[in-house]
mmCIF file of C-alpha atoms and ligand atoms in Angstrom:
data_model
loop_
_atom_site.group_PDB
_atom_site.id
_atom_site.type_symbol
_atom_site.label_atom_id
_atom_site.label_comp_id
_atom_site.label_asym_id
_atom_site.label_seq_id
_atom_site.Cartn_x
_atom_site.Cartn_y
_atom_site.Cartn_z
ATOM 1 C CA MET A 1 -14.829 -19.918 -6.097
ATOM 2 C CA ARG A 2 -13.786 -16.471 -7.305
ATOM 3 C CA SER A 3 -11.973 -15.650 -4.028
ATOM 4 C CA PRO A 4 -11.836 -17.036 -0.481
ATOM 5 C CA ILE A 5 -13.244 -13.667 0.671
ATOM 6 C CA CYS A 6 -16.529 -14.758 -0.965
ATOM 7 C CA LEU A 7 -16.793 -17.419 1.761
ATOM 8 C CA LEU A 8 -17.524 -14.497 4.078
ATOM 9 C CA GLU A 9 -20.219 -12.953 1.887
ATOM 10 C CA ALA A 10 -23.061 -13.610 4.332
ATOM 11 C CA GLN A 11 -20.989 -12.386 7.265
ATOM 12 C CA ILE A 12 -20.023 -9.228 5.350
ATOM 13 C CA ALA A 13 -23.674 -8.494 4.548
ATOM 14 C CA GLY A 14 -24.530 -9.141 8.202
ATOM 15 C CA ALA A 15 -21.658 -7.058 9.604
ATOM 16 C CA PRO A 16 -23.545 -3.738 9.956
ATOM 17 C CA PHE A 17 -26.154 -5.560 12.064
ATOM 18 C CA ASN A 18 -23.861 -7.806 14.060
ATOM 19 C CA VAL A 19 -21.207 -5.250 14.961
ATOM 20 C CA ALA A 20 -23.595 -3.627 17.425
ATOM 21 C CA PRO A 21 -26.356 -6.195 18.112
ATOM 22 C CA GLU A 22 -28.100 -3.739 20.431
ATOM 23 C CA LYS A 23 -28.854 -1.556 17.367
ATOM 24 C CA ALA A 24 -29.495 -4.341 14.845
ATOM 25 C CA SER A 25 -33.229 -3.663 14.536
ATOM 26 C CA LEU A 26 -32.618 0.036 13.863
ATOM 27 C CA CYS A 27 -30.167 -0.987 11.141
ATOM 28 C CA ALA A 28 -32.769 -3.284 9.567
ATOM 29 C CA GLN A 29 -35.291 -0.452 9.692
ATOM 30 C CA GLN A 30 -32.919 1.853 7.804
ATOM 31 C CA ARG A 31 -32.190 -0.809 5.227
ATOM 32 C CA ASP A 32 -35.917 -1.325 4.621
ATOM 33 C CA ASN A 33 -36.859 2.370 4.682
ATOM 34 C CA HIS A 34 -34.203 3.344 2.182
ATOM 35 C CA LYS A 35 -34.163 0.026 0.266
ATOM 36 C CA ILE A 36 -30.381 -0.228 0.639
ATOM 37 C CA ASP A 37 -28.776 -3.165 -1.156
ATOM 38 C CA PHE A 38 -25.257 -4.590 -1.534
ATOM 39 C CA VAL A 39 -23.482 -5.723 -4.648
ATOM 40 C CA MET A 40 -20.116 -7.476 -4.998
ATOM 41 C CA VAL A 41 -18.223 -6.558 -8.153
ATOM 42 C CA ASP A 42 -14.878 -7.201 -9.816
ATOM 43 C CA GLU A 43 -12.899 -4.012 -10.313
ATOM 44 C CA PRO A 44 -9.493 -2.593 -9.353
ATOM 45 C CA LYS A 45 -8.709 0.226 -6.884
ATOM 46 C CA PHE A 46 -10.186 0.659 -3.435
ATOM 47 C CA GLY A 47 -13.761 1.474 -4.267
ATOM 48 C CA VAL A 48 -16.255 0.630 -1.526
ATOM 49 C CA ARG A 49 -18.938 3.246 -2.156
ATOM 50 C CA VAL A 50 -22.666 3.880 -2.409
ATOM 51 C CA ARG A 51 -24.472 4.715 -5.640
ATOM 52 C CA LEU A 52 -27.973 4.672 -7.035
ATOM 53 C CA ASP A 53 -28.885 1.515 -8.886
ATOM 54 C CA ALA A 54 -29.373 2.425 -12.553
ATOM 55 C CA ASP A 55 -32.790 0.742 -12.838
ATOM 56 C CA SER A 56 -34.449 0.969 -9.443
ATOM 57 C CA GLN A 57 -32.822 4.280 -8.395
ATOM 58 C CA THR A 58 -32.418 2.862 -4.895
ATOM 59 C CA PRO A 59 -29.061 3.004 -3.070
ATOM 60 C CA GLU A 60 -26.669 0.111 -3.472
ATOM 61 C CA ILE A 61 -23.352 -0.276 -1.707
ATOM 62 C CA VAL A 62 -20.642 -1.443 -4.088
ATOM 63 C CA LEU A 63 -18.152 -3.929 -2.640
ATOM 64 C CA PRO A 64 -15.287 -4.661 -5.033
ATOM 65 C CA ILE A 65 -13.799 -8.077 -4.282
ATOM 66 C CA ALA A 66 -10.216 -6.764 -4.556
ATOM 67 C CA SER A 67 -11.027 -4.051 -1.980
ATOM 68 C CA LEU A 68 -12.400 -6.653 0.428
ATOM 69 C CA GLU A 69 -9.336 -8.834 -0.110
ATOM 70 C CA TYR A 70 -7.055 -5.912 0.636
ATOM 71 C CA LEU A 71 -9.046 -5.044 3.745
ATOM 72 C CA TRP A 72 -8.753 -8.614 5.025
ATOM 73 C CA ALA A 73 -5.013 -8.768 4.314
ATOM 74 C CA PHE A 74 -4.568 -5.378 5.975
ATOM 75 C CA SER A 75 -6.519 -6.531 9.068
ATOM 76 C CA HIS A 76 -4.275 -9.584 9.230
ATOM 77 C CA TYR A 77 -1.169 -7.458 8.969
ATOM 78 C CA CYS A 78 -2.282 -4.902 11.587
ATOM 79 C CA TRP A 79 -2.876 -7.739 14.028
ATOM 80 C CA VAL A 80 0.353 -9.640 13.369
ATOM 81 C CA LEU A 81 2.533 -6.537 13.278
ATOM 82 C CA THR A 82 1.136 -5.148 16.536
ATOM 83 C CA GLN A 83 1.511 -8.516 18.271
ATOM 84 C CA GLU A 84 5.079 -9.036 17.109
ATOM 85 C CA TYR A 85 6.037 -5.450 17.888
ATOM 86 C CA ALA A 86 4.678 -5.759 21.420
ATOM 87 C CA ALA A 87 6.549 -9.043 21.895
ATOM 88 C CA ALA A 88 9.811 -7.472 20.702
ATOM 89 C CA GLN A 89 9.278 -4.529 23.030
ATOM 90 C CA ARG A 90 8.607 -6.811 25.991
ATOM 91 C CA ALA A 91 11.792 -8.726 25.170
ATOM 92 C CA GLY A 92 13.705 -5.452 25.263
ATOM 93 C CA ALA A 93 14.703 -5.540 21.590
ATOM 94 C CA LYS A 94 16.533 -2.430 20.349
ATOM 95 C CA GLN A 95 15.478 -2.923 16.735
ATOM 96 C CA PHE A 96 12.379 -4.375 15.160
ATOM 97 C CA ASP A 97 12.617 -6.291 11.903
ATOM 98 C CA CYS A 98 9.276 -6.130 10.009
ATOM 99 C CA VAL A 99 10.046 -9.392 8.225
ATOM 100 C CA GLY A 100 12.046 -10.950 11.056
ATOM 101 C CA ASN A 101 10.121 -14.220 11.264
ATOM 102 C CA GLU A 102 7.823 -16.501 9.280
ATOM 103 C CA ARG A 103 4.638 -15.086 10.803
ATOM 104 C CA LEU A 104 5.557 -11.549 9.721
ATOM 105 C CA ARG A 105 6.821 -12.655 6.306
ATOM 106 C CA GLU A 106 3.617 -14.565 5.513
ATOM 107 C CA SER A 107 1.420 -11.650 6.526
ATOM 108 C CA THR A 108 3.578 -9.166 4.596
ATOM 109 C CA HIS A 109 3.450 -11.372 1.538
ATOM 110 C CA ILE A 110 -0.354 -11.508 1.500
ATOM 111 C CA LEU A 111 -0.621 -7.751 2.035
ATOM 112 C CA GLN A 112 1.792 -7.059 -0.824
ATOM 113 C CA TRP A 113 -0.130 -9.406 -3.056
ATOM 114 C CA ALA A 114 -3.435 -7.701 -2.197
ATOM 115 C CA LYS A 115 -1.976 -4.226 -2.791
ATOM 116 C CA ALA A 116 -0.505 -5.231 -6.161
ATOM 117 C CA ASN A 117 -3.823 -6.758 -7.173
ATOM 118 C CA LEU A 118 -5.626 -3.572 -6.154
ATOM 119 C CA VAL A 119 -3.513 -1.377 -8.430
ATOM 120 C CA ASN A 120 -3.523 -3.907 -11.305
ATOM 121 C CA SER A 121 -6.518 -5.827 -12.618
ATOM 122 C CA GLY A 122 -8.199 -6.536 -9.289
ATOM 123 C CA THR A 123 -8.969 -10.056 -10.465
ATOM 124 C CA ALA A 124 -5.815 -12.041 -9.565
ATOM 125 C CA GLN A 125 -6.291 -15.334 -7.745
ATOM 126 C CA TRP A 126 -5.588 -15.432 -4.004
ATOM 127 C CA PRO A 127 -2.138 -17.014 -3.395
ATOM 128 C CA GLU A 128 -2.262 -20.756 -2.875
ATOM 129 C CA PHE A 129 -0.135 -20.715 0.257
ATOM 130 C CA GLY A 130 -0.198 -18.558 3.352
ATOM 131 C CA PRO A 131 -3.021 -16.910 5.320
ATOM 132 C CA ARG A 132 -6.499 -16.767 3.814
ATOM 133 C CA PRO A 133 -10.079 -16.083 4.916
ATOM 134 C CA LYS A 134 -11.898 -19.194 6.081
ATOM 135 C CA GLN A 135 -15.591 -19.588 6.663
ATOM 136 C CA ASP A 136 -15.485 -20.923 10.166
ATOM 137 C CA SER A 137 -12.476 -22.360 11.823
ATOM 138 C CA ASP A 138 -12.319 -23.526 15.391
ATOM 139 C CA SER A 139 -8.681 -22.637 15.641
ATOM 140 C CA CYS A 140 -7.466 -19.421 17.194
ATOM 141 C CA ASP A 141 -4.901 -18.679 14.510
ATOM 142 C CA ASP A 142 -4.098 -15.287 13.013
ATOM 143 C CA SER A 143 -6.487 -15.813 10.098
ATOM 144 C CA ARG A 144 -9.368 -16.279 12.503
ATOM 145 C CA VAL A 145 -8.480 -13.075 14.356
ATOM 146 C CA ALA A 146 -8.012 -11.273 11.031
ATOM 147 C CA THR A 147 -11.535 -12.278 9.985
ATOM 148 C CA GLU A 148 -13.012 -10.999 13.267
ATOM 149 C CA LEU A 149 -11.161 -7.716 12.870
ATOM 150 C CA PHE A 150 -12.059 -7.514 9.176
ATOM 151 C CA LEU A 151 -15.789 -7.898 9.946
ATOM 152 C CA CYS A 152 -15.633 -5.021 12.465
ATOM 153 C CA THR A 153 -13.706 -2.970 9.932
ATOM 154 C CA ILE A 154 -16.109 -3.574 7.058
ATOM 155 C CA ALA A 155 -18.992 -2.828 9.454
ATOM 156 C CA TRP A 156 -17.565 0.655 10.106
ATOM 157 C CA ILE A 157 -17.051 1.226 6.378
ATOM 158 C CA LEU A 158 -20.585 0.033 5.581
ATOM 159 C CA HIS A 159 -22.057 2.304 8.251
ATOM 160 C CA HIS A 160 -20.098 5.163 6.700
ATOM 161 C CA GLU A 161 -21.812 4.393 3.364
ATOM 162 C CA ILE A 162 -25.218 3.889 5.008
ATOM 163 C CA ALA A 163 -24.712 7.307 6.639
ATOM 164 C CA HIS A 164 -24.543 8.990 3.224
ATOM 165 C CA VAL A 165 -28.007 7.546 2.534
ATOM 166 C CA VAL A 166 -29.575 8.120 5.949
ATOM 167 C CA LEU A 167 -28.206 11.671 6.192
ATOM 168 C CA GLN A 168 -29.572 12.276 2.686
ATOM 169 C CA HIS A 169 -26.336 13.421 1.133
ATOM 170 C CA PRO A 170 -27.055 14.154 -2.537
ATOM 171 C CA MET A 171 -26.092 11.114 -4.583
ATOM 172 C CA ILE A 172 -24.771 12.672 -7.732
ATOM 173 C CA ASP A 173 -21.917 11.371 -9.835
ATOM 174 C CA THR A 174 -19.229 13.549 -8.271
ATOM 175 C CA ALA A 175 -17.701 12.812 -4.888
ATOM 176 C CA PHE A 176 -19.334 13.788 -1.615
ATOM 177 C CA SER A 177 -18.089 16.974 -0.002
ATOM 178 C CA GLU A 178 -15.481 16.814 2.728
ATOM 179 C CA GLN A 179 -18.102 17.973 5.217
ATOM 180 C CA GLU A 180 -20.383 15.084 4.203
ATOM 181 C CA GLU A 181 -17.493 12.637 4.541
ATOM 182 C CA ARG A 182 -16.805 13.864 8.065
ATOM 183 C CA GLU A 183 -20.466 13.484 8.967
ATOM 184 C CA ALA A 184 -20.471 9.933 7.605
ATOM 185 C CA ASP A 185 -17.301 9.096 9.575
ATOM 186 C CA ARG A 186 -18.796 10.459 12.759
ATOM 187 C CA TYR A 187 -22.035 8.558 12.172
ATOM 188 C CA ALA A 188 -20.170 5.265 11.673
ATOM 189 C CA THR A 189 -17.957 5.802 14.705
ATOM 190 C CA ASP A 190 -20.963 6.653 16.874
ATOM 191 C CA TRP A 191 -22.785 3.591 15.580
ATOM 192 C CA LEU A 192 -19.989 1.309 16.777
ATOM 193 C CA LEU A 193 -19.053 2.996 20.040
ATOM 194 C CA ASP A 194 -21.892 5.171 21.274
ATOM 195 C CA GLY A 195 -23.696 3.949 24.380
ATOM 196 C CA LEU A 196 -21.090 1.494 25.644
ATOM 197 C CA PRO A 197 -19.408 2.172 28.989
ATOM 198 C CA GLN A 198 -15.677 2.760 28.895
ATOM 199 C CA ASP A 199 -14.814 -0.559 30.539
ATOM 200 C CA ASP A 200 -17.080 -2.625 28.290
ATOM 201 C CA PRO A 201 -14.964 -5.336 26.621
ATOM 202 C CA ARG A 202 -16.968 -4.956 23.390
ATOM 203 C CA LEU A 203 -15.732 -1.396 23.063
ATOM 204 C CA ARG A 204 -12.145 -2.382 22.403
ATOM 205 C CA LYS A 205 -12.892 -4.776 19.554
ATOM 206 C CA ARG A 206 -15.158 -2.286 17.811
ATOM 207 C CA ALA A 207 -12.640 0.515 18.314
ATOM 208 C CA LEU A 208 -9.953 -1.669 16.744
ATOM 209 C CA GLY A 209 -12.290 -2.260 13.798
ATOM 210 C CA LEU A 210 -12.661 1.441 13.057
ATOM 211 C CA THR A 211 -8.941 1.956 13.655
ATOM 212 C CA VAL A 212 -8.064 -0.633 11.025
ATOM 213 C CA ALA A 213 -10.548 1.028 8.649
ATOM 214 C CA VAL A 214 -8.980 4.469 8.867
ATOM 215 C CA LEU A 215 -5.450 3.013 8.841
ATOM 216 C CA CYS A 216 -6.366 1.055 5.732
ATOM 217 C CA LEU A 217 -7.368 4.271 3.979
ATOM 218 C CA GLN A 218 -4.129 5.873 5.120
ATOM 219 C CA SER A 219 -2.177 2.907 3.740
ATOM 220 C CA LEU A 220 -3.542 3.697 0.290
ATOM 221 C CA GLU A 221 -2.520 7.345 0.511
ATOM 222 C CA VAL A 222 1.129 7.011 1.457
ATOM 223 C CA ASP A 223 2.306 6.648 -2.116
ATOM 224 C CA THR A 224 1.966 9.575 -4.463
ATOM 225 C CA VAL A 225 -0.171 7.504 -6.828
ATOM 226 C CA SER A 226 -3.494 7.259 -5.063
ATOM 227 C CA CYS A 227 -5.314 3.941 -5.104
ATOM 228 C CA LEU A 228 -8.479 5.544 -3.830
ATOM 229 C CA ARG A 229 -11.382 6.185 -6.124
ATOM 230 C CA ASN A 230 -12.897 9.180 -4.412
ATOM 231 C CA THR A 231 -11.600 12.082 -2.406
ATOM 232 C CA HIS A 232 -11.923 11.786 1.328
ATOM 233 C CA PRO A 233 -10.509 13.944 4.110
ATOM 234 C CA ALA A 234 -6.784 13.389 4.675
ATOM 235 C CA ALA A 235 -6.403 10.002 6.316
ATOM 236 C CA HIS A 236 -4.233 11.208 9.195
ATOM 237 C CA ASP A 237 -6.979 13.649 10.056
ATOM 238 C CA ARG A 238 -9.573 10.886 9.977
ATOM 239 C CA ILE A 239 -7.445 8.694 12.220
ATOM 240 C CA PHE A 240 -7.142 11.467 14.767
ATOM 241 C CA LYS A 241 -10.803 12.500 14.660
ATOM 242 C CA ASN A 242 -12.251 9.001 14.808
ATOM 243 C CA THR A 243 -9.986 7.525 17.451
ATOM 244 C CA ALA A 244 -10.025 10.552 19.750
ATOM 245 C CA ILE A 245 -13.819 10.702 20.148
ATOM 246 C CA TYR A 246 -14.065 7.882 22.652
ATOM 247 C CA GLN A 247 -11.767 6.839 25.429
ATOM 248 C CA VAL A 248 -11.347 3.086 25.075
ATOM 249 C CA GLY A 249 -10.250 1.532 28.337
ATOM 250 C CA ASN A 250 -6.933 2.742 29.661
ATOM 251 C CA ASP A 251 -4.448 0.410 28.038
ATOM 252 C CA GLU A 252 -4.221 2.546 24.883
ATOM 253 C CA VAL A 253 -4.547 -0.451 22.575
ATOM 254 C CA VAL A 254 -5.958 1.708 19.774
ATOM 255 C CA GLU A 255 -3.151 4.253 20.027
ATOM 256 C CA ALA A 256 -0.574 1.462 20.149
ATOM 257 C CA MET A 257 -1.916 -0.182 16.993
ATOM 258 C CA CYS A 258 -2.054 3.166 15.173
ATOM 259 C CA THR A 259 1.490 4.025 16.160
ATOM 260 C CA VAL A 260 2.970 0.690 15.150
ATOM 261 C CA VAL A 261 1.124 0.476 11.834
ATOM 262 C CA LEU A 262 1.763 4.110 10.897
ATOM 263 C CA GLN A 263 5.469 3.659 11.560
ATOM 264 C CA TYR A 264 5.445 0.756 9.150
ATOM 265 C CA LEU A 265 3.481 2.711 6.530
ATOM 266 C CA PHE A 266 5.752 5.748 6.710
ATOM 267 C CA HIS A 267 8.981 3.822 7.047
ATOM 268 C CA ASP A 268 10.242 4.859 3.612
ATOM 269 C CA THR A 269 9.258 8.511 3.891
ATOM 270 C CA GLY A 270 11.559 9.410 6.764
ATOM 271 C CA ILE A 271 8.715 9.990 9.227
ATOM 272 C CA SER A 272 9.168 7.954 12.377
ATOM 273 C CA ALA A 273 7.710 8.000 15.854
ATOM 274 C CA ASP A 274 9.599 9.120 18.903
ATOM 275 C CA VAL A 275 8.719 6.060 20.980
ATOM 276 C CA ASP A 276 10.314 7.477 24.111
ATOM 277 C CA GLY A 277 7.192 9.610 24.600
ATOM 278 C CA ALA A 278 5.312 9.296 27.847
ATOM 279 C CA SER A 279 2.261 7.477 26.501
ATOM 280 C CA PHE A 280 1.035 5.986 23.249
ATOM 281 C CA SER A 281 -1.517 8.827 22.995
ATOM 282 C CA GLU A 282 1.291 11.342 23.112
ATOM 283 C CA ILE A 283 3.461 9.386 20.670
ATOM 284 C CA LEU A 284 0.535 9.046 18.275
ATOM 285 C CA GLY A 285 -0.361 12.730 18.556
ATOM 286 C CA GLU A 286 3.150 13.737 17.547
ATOM 287 C CA LEU A 287 3.313 11.158 14.780
ATOM 288 C CA LEU A 288 0.054 12.383 13.226
ATOM 289 C CA TYR A 289 1.290 15.964 13.506
ATOM 290 C CA ASP A 290 4.492 15.041 11.641
ATOM 291 C CA ILE A 291 2.495 13.280 8.930
ATOM 292 C CA SER A 292 0.162 16.251 8.460
ATOM 293 C CA ARG A 293 3.139 18.615 8.172
ATOM 294 C CA ALA A 294 4.829 16.365 5.617
ATOM 295 C CA LYS A 295 1.572 16.155 3.619
ATOM 296 C CA SER A 296 1.086 19.897 3.482
ATOM 297 C CA GLY A 297 4.718 20.275 2.457
ATOM 298 C CA SER A 298 5.737 22.519 5.337
HETATM 299 ZN ZN1 LIG B 26 -17.885 8.552 2.040
#
């Protein structure tokens, strides 16, 4: 097997339907109307995108295996980091060590491997030891949660790509405009969250999926050398826009995950959150503001 992520191929292809079962038939209709197809390829850099198939001239969504591997590893890390951070906070810890225990070290290791593979050949073999995607496991371990989160995340990304087709954005060789990217983001976010009441338990899982997606894109923009293939709106802006549209419950789980993961991502750049803020929404708002200022060089 090329990669353990290929074990999830059917679930990945089914993700746009299964993420919001109440809209699955509409999704199937769009796929059939526009003849949208998927293709898994081997190439480096984060490059999930839609293009016209050279022969049939119908849209196909390109899923590079290395991008999917990174997305899975990133989902795993977001979950583990947020859990461990919350546990440390509950225990009243003054400091948080990102590699303070085996669970964190294993998750970090896989994420670092996936990132290195993304910027190199994109064809390295998944490490023999440590967390990995599994087809179906009855256990409730971190890998199982990571897969659940990953499938929500890839569903948001796929709906973003489907949006470019459905909204009839011109599919030329150059990148989509920033306006078109925003429309596709909004479409994907609405697809996952629109129509669910605020206290619906399904809302939280889907909201975490889109959060991991936008955080993942941010994680590839922190370094000066971009690992992204095409130009998208600044990731901090996407995080703000896509997480602020819907109120998800009142426990601020989305804001908490964003804050914890962004602190980790920006650890080396001197940007850190003032965690004494009144709420996670407030903390996150200030953190995103700091990031945007740093990015624009002011
Ligand atoms: Zn796009």
